[in-house]
PDB file of C-alpha atoms in Angstrom:
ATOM      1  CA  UNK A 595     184.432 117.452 -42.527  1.00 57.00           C
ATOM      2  CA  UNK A 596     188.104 119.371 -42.385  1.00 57.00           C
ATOM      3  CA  UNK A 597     188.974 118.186 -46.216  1.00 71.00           C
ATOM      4  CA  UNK A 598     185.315 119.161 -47.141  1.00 71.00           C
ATOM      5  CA  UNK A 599     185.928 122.753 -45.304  1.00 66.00           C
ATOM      6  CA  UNK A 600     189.218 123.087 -47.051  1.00 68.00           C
ATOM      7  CA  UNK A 601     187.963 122.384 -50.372  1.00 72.00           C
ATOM      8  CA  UNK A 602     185.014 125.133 -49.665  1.00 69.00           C
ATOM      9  CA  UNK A 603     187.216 127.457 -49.180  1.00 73.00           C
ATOM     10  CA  UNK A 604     189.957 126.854 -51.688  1.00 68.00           C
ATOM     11  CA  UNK A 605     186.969 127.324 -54.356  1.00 66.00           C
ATOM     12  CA  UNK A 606     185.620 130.081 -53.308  1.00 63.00           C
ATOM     13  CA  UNK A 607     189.481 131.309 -53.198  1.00 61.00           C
ATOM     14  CA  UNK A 608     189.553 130.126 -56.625  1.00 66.00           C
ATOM     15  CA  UNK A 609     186.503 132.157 -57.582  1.00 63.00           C
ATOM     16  CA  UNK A 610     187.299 135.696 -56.240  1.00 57.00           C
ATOM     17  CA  UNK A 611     190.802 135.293 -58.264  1.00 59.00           C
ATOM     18  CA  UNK A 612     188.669 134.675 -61.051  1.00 55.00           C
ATOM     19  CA  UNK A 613     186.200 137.613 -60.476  1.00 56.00           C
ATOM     20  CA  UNK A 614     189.327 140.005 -59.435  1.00 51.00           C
ATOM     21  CA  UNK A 615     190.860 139.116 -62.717  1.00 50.00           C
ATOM     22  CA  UNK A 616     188.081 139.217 -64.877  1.00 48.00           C
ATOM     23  CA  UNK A 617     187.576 142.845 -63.073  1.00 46.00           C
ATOM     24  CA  UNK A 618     190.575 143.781 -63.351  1.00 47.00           C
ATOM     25  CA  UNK A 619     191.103 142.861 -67.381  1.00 48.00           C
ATOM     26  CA  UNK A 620     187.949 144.569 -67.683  1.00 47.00           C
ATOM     27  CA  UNK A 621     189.240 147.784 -66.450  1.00 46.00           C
ATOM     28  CA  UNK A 622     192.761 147.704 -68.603  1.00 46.00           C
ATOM     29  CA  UNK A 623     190.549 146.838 -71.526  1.00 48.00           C
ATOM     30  CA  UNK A 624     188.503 150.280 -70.830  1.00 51.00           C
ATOM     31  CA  UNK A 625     191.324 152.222 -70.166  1.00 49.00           C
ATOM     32  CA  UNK A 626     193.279 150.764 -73.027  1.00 49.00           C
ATOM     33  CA  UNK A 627     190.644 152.125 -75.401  1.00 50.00           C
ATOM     34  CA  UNK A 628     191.956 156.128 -74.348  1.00 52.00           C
ATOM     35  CA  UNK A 629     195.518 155.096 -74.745  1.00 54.00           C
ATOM     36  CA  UNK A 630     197.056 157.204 -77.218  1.00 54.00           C
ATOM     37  CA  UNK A 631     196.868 156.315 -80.899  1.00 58.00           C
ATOM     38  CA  UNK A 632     199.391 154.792 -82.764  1.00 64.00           C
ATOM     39  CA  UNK A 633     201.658 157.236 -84.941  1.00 84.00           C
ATOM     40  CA  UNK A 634     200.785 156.128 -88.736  1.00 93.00           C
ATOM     41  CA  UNK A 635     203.980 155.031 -90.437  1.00 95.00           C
ATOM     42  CA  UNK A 636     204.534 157.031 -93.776  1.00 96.00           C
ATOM     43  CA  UNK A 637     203.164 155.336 -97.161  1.00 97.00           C
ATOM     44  CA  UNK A 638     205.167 153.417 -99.338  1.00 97.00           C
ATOM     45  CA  UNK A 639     206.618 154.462-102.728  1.00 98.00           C
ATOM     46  CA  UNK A 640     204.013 154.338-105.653  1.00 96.00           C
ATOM     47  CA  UNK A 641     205.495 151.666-107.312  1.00 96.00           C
ATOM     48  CA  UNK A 642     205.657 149.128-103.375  1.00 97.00           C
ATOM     49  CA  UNK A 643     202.016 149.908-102.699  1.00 98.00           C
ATOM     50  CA  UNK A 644     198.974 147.301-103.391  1.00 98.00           C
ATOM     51  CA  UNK A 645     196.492 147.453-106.120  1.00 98.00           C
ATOM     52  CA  UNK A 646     194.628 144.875-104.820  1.00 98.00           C
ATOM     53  CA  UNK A 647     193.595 142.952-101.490  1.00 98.00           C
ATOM     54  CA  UNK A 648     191.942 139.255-101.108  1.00 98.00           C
ATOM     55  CA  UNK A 649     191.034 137.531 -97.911  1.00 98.00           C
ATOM     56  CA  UNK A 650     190.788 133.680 -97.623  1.00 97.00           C
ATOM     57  CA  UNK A 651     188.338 133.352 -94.897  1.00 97.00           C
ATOM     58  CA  UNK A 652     188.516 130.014 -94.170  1.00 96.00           C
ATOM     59  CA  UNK A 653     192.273 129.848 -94.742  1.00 97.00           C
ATOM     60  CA  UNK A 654     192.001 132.944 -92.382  1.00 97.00           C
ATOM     61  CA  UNK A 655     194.768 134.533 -95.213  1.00 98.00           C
ATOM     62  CA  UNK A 656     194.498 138.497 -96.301  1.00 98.00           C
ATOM     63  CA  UNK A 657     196.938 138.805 -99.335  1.00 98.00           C
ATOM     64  CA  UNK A 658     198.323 142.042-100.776  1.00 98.00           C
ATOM     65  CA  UNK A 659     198.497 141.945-104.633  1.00 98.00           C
ATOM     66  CA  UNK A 660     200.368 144.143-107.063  1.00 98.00           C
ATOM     67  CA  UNK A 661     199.337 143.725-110.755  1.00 98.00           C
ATOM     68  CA  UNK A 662     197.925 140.152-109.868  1.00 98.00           C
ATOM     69  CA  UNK A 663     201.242 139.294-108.160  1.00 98.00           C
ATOM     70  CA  UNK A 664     201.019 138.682-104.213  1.00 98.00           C
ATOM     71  CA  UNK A 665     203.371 141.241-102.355  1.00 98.00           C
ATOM     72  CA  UNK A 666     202.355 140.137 -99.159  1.00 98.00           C
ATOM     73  CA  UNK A 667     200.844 137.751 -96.940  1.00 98.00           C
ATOM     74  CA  UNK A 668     199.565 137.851 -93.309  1.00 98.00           C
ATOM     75  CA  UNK A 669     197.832 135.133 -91.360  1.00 98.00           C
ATOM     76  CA  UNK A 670     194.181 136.721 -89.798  1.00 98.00           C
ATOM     77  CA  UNK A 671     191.624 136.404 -87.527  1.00 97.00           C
ATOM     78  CA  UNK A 672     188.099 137.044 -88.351  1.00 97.00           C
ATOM     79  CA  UNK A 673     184.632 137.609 -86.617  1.00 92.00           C
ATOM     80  CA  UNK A 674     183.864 135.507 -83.765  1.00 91.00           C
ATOM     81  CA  UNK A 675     180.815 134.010 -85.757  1.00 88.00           C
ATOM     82  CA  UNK A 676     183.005 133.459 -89.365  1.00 87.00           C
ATOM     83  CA  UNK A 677     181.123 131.415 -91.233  1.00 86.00           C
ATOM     84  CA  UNK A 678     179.067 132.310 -94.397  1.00 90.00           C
ATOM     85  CA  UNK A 679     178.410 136.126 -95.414  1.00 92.00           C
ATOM     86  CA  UNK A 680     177.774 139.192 -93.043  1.00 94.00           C
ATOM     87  CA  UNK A 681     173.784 139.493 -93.352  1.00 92.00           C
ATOM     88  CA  UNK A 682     173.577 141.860 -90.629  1.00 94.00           C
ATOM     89  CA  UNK A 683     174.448 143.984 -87.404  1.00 96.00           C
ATOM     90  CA  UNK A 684     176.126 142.317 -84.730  1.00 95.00           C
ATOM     91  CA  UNK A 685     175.965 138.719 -85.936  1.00 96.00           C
ATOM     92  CA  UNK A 686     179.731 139.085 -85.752  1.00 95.00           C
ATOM     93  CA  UNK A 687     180.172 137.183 -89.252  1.00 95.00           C
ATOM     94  CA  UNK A 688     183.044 138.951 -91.616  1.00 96.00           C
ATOM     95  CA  UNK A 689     181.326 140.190 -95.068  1.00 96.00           C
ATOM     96  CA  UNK A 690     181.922 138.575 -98.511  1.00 97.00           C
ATOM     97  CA  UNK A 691     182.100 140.208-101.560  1.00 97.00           C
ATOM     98  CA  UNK A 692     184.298 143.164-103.389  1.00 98.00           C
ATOM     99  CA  UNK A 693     184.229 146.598-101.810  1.00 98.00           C
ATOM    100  CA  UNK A 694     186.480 149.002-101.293  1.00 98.00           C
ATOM    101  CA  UNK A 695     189.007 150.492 -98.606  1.00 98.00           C
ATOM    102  CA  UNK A 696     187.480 153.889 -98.578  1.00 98.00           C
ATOM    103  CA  UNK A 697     188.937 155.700 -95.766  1.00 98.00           C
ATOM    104  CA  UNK A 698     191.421 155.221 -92.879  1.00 97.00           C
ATOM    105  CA  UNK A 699     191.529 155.934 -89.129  1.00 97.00           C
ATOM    106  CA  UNK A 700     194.599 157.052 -87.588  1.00 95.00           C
ATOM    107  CA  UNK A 701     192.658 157.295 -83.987  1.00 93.00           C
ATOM    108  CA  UNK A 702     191.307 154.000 -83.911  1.00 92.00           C
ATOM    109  CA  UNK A 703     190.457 152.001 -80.785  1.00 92.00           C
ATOM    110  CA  UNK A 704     192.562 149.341 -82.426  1.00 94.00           C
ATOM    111  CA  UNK A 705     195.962 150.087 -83.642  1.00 95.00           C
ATOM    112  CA  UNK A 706     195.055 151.522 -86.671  1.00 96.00           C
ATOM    113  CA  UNK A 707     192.407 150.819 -89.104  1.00 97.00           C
ATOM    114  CA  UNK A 708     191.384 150.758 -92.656  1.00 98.00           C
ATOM    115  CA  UNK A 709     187.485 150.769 -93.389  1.00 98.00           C
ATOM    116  CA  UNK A 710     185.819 148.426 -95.868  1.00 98.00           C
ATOM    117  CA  UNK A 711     182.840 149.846 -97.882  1.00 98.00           C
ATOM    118  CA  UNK A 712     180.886 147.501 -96.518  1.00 98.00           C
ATOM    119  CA  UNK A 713     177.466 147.525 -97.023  1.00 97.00           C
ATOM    120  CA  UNK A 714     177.090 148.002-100.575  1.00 96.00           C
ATOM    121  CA  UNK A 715     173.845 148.422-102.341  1.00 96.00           C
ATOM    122  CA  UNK A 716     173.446 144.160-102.739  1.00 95.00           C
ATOM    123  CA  UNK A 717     174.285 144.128 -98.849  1.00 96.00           C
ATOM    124  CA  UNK A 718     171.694 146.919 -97.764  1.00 96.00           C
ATOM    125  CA  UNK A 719     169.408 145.356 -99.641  1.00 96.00           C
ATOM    126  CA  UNK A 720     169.396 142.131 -98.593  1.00 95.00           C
ATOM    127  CA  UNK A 721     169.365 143.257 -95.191  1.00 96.00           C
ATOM    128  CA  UNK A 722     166.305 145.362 -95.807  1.00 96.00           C
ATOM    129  CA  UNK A 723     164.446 142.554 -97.448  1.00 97.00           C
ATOM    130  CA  UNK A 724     165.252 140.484 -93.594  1.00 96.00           C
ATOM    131  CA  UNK A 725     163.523 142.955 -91.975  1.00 97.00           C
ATOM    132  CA  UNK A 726     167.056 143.730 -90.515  1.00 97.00           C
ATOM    133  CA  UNK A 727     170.346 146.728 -90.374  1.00 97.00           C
ATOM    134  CA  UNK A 728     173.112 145.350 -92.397  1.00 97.00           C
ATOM    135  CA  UNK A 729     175.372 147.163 -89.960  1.00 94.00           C
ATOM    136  CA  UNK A 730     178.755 148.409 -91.024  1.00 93.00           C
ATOM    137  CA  UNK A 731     181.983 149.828 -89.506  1.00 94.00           C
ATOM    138  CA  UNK A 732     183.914 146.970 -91.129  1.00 97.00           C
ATOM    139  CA  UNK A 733     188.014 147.248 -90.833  1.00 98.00           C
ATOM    140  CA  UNK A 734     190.712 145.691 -91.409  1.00 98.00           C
ATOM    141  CA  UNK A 735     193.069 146.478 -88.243  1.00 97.00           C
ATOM    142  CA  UNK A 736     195.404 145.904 -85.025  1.00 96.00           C
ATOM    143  CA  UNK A 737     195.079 144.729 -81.823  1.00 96.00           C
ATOM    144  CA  UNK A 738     192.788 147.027 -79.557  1.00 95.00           C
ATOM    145  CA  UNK A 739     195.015 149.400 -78.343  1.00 92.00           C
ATOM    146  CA  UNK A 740     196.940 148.906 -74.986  1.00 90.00           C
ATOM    147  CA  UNK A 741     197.140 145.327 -76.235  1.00 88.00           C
ATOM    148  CA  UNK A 742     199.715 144.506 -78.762  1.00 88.00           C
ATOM    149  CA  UNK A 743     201.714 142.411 -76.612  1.00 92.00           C
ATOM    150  CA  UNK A 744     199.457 139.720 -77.282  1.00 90.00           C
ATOM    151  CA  UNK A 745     200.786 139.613 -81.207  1.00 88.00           C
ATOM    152  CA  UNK A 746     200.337 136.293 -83.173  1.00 90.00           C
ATOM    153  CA  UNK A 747     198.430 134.954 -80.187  1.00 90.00           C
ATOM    154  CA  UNK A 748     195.461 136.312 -81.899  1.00 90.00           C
ATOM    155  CA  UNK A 749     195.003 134.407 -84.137  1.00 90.00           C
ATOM    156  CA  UNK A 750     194.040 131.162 -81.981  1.00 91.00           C
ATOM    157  CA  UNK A 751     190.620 132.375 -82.068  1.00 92.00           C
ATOM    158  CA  UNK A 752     188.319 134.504 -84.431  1.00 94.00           C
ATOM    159  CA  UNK A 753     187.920 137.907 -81.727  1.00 94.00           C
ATOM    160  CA  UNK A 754     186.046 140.466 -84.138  1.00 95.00           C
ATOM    161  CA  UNK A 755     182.889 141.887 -84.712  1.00 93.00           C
ATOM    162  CA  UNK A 756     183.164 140.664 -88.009  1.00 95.00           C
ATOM    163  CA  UNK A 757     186.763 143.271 -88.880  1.00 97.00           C
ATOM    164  CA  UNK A 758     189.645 141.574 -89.928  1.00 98.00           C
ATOM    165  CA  UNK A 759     192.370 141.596 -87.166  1.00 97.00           C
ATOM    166  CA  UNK A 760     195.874 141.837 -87.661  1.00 98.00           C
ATOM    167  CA  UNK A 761     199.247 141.969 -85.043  1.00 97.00           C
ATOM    168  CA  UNK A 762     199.963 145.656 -84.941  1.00 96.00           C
ATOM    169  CA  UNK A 763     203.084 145.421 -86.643  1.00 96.00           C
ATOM    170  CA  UNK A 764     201.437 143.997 -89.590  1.00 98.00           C
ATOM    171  CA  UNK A 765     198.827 146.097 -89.682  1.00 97.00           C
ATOM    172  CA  UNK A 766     201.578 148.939 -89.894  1.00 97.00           C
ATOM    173  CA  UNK A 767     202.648 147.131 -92.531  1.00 98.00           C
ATOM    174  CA  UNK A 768     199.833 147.257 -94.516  1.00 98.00           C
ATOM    175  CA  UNK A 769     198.330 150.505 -93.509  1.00 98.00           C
ATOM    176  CA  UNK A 770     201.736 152.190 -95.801  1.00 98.00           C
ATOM    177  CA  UNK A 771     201.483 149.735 -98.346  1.00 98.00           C
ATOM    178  CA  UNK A 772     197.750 149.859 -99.136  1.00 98.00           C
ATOM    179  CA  UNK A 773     196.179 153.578-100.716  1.00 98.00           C
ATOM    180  CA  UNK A 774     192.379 154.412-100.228  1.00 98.00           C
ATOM    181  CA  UNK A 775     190.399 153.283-103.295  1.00 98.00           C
ATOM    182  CA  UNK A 776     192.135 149.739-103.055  1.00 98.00           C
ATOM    183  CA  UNK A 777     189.504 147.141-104.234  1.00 98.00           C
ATOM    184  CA  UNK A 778     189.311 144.079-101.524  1.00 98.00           C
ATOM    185  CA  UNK A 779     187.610 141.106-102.281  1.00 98.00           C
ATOM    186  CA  UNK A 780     186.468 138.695 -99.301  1.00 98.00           C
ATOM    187  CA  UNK A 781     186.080 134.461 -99.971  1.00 97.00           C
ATOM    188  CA  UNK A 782     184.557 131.804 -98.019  1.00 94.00           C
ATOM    189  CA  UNK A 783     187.252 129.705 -99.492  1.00 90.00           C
TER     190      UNK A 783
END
């Protein structure tokens, strides 16, 4: 009867930690999100810059390309839900197709972000046709902010809502090297 007591109470022990943590990760995670911005490193020289992005999906690869030649390469983590095309809001799949990095966000919740034109016409209307939104507010970007210490250990799992995540120093990286009006073109492969 003691050992059974004991046990009792050693799991519910066991579950308040868990609840107090999961609280308490819950509340950095808000608070995180009002941190201050990151600072937006300077663009590259012209002639450094990208003309080009691919991502690999199921290599979980975004390459940086310069007249056809790779420039860079970073390892990625995708929507939670990666495979096949996005086909529409919040099935937290990771689009496929060409678009375009249209615009940038300084004051992201994640440490910095460039957006993907995502939909295009093809997407919005295959979405339509479902009887469905396509959704949108695709990026590629950091870690949320107040979490960066986490780095590489990102990538063990696919986290997004269908973005492309990057460690923050990477995405640093590529937010200098890569101008609005880049064309990106997502695989399956």
């Amino acid at each position: 009867m003691m050992a059974k007591a004991g046990r009792l109470r050693w799991l519910l022990g066991a579950a308040l930690l868990g609840v107090a943590l999961g609280a308490g990760a819950l509340a950095y995670a808000n608070a995180a999100r009002h941190m201050a911005p990151a600072q937006p490193p300077a663009m590259a020289p012209a002639g450094e810059q990208a003309d080009a992005i691919t991502v690999h999906k199921a290599a979980r690869r975004l390459v940086l390309l310069r007249n056809g030649v790779p420039i860079r390469s970073y390892a990625i983590s995708l929507g939670a839900d990666p495979s096949g095309p996005k086909a529409r809001e919040g099935d937290e799949r990771t689009p496929e197709g060409t678009y375009v990095i249209d615009w940038r966000n300084a004051r992201s919740i994640a440490h910095l972000s460039l957006h993907i034109s995502y939909p295009n016409a093809a997407d919005v209307a295959a979405a339509k046709a479902a009887g469905v939104s396509a959704g949108g507010d695709i990026m590629i970007h950091g870690l949320p902010n107040g979490w960066g210490a986490i780095g590489a250990l990102h990538r063990l799992w696919d986290w997004t809502d269908g973005c492309i995540g990057l460690t923050n120093a990477e995405m640093s990286e590529v937010w200098s090297l890569v101008p609005d009006g880049t064309p990106i073109t997502i695989y399956n492969d």
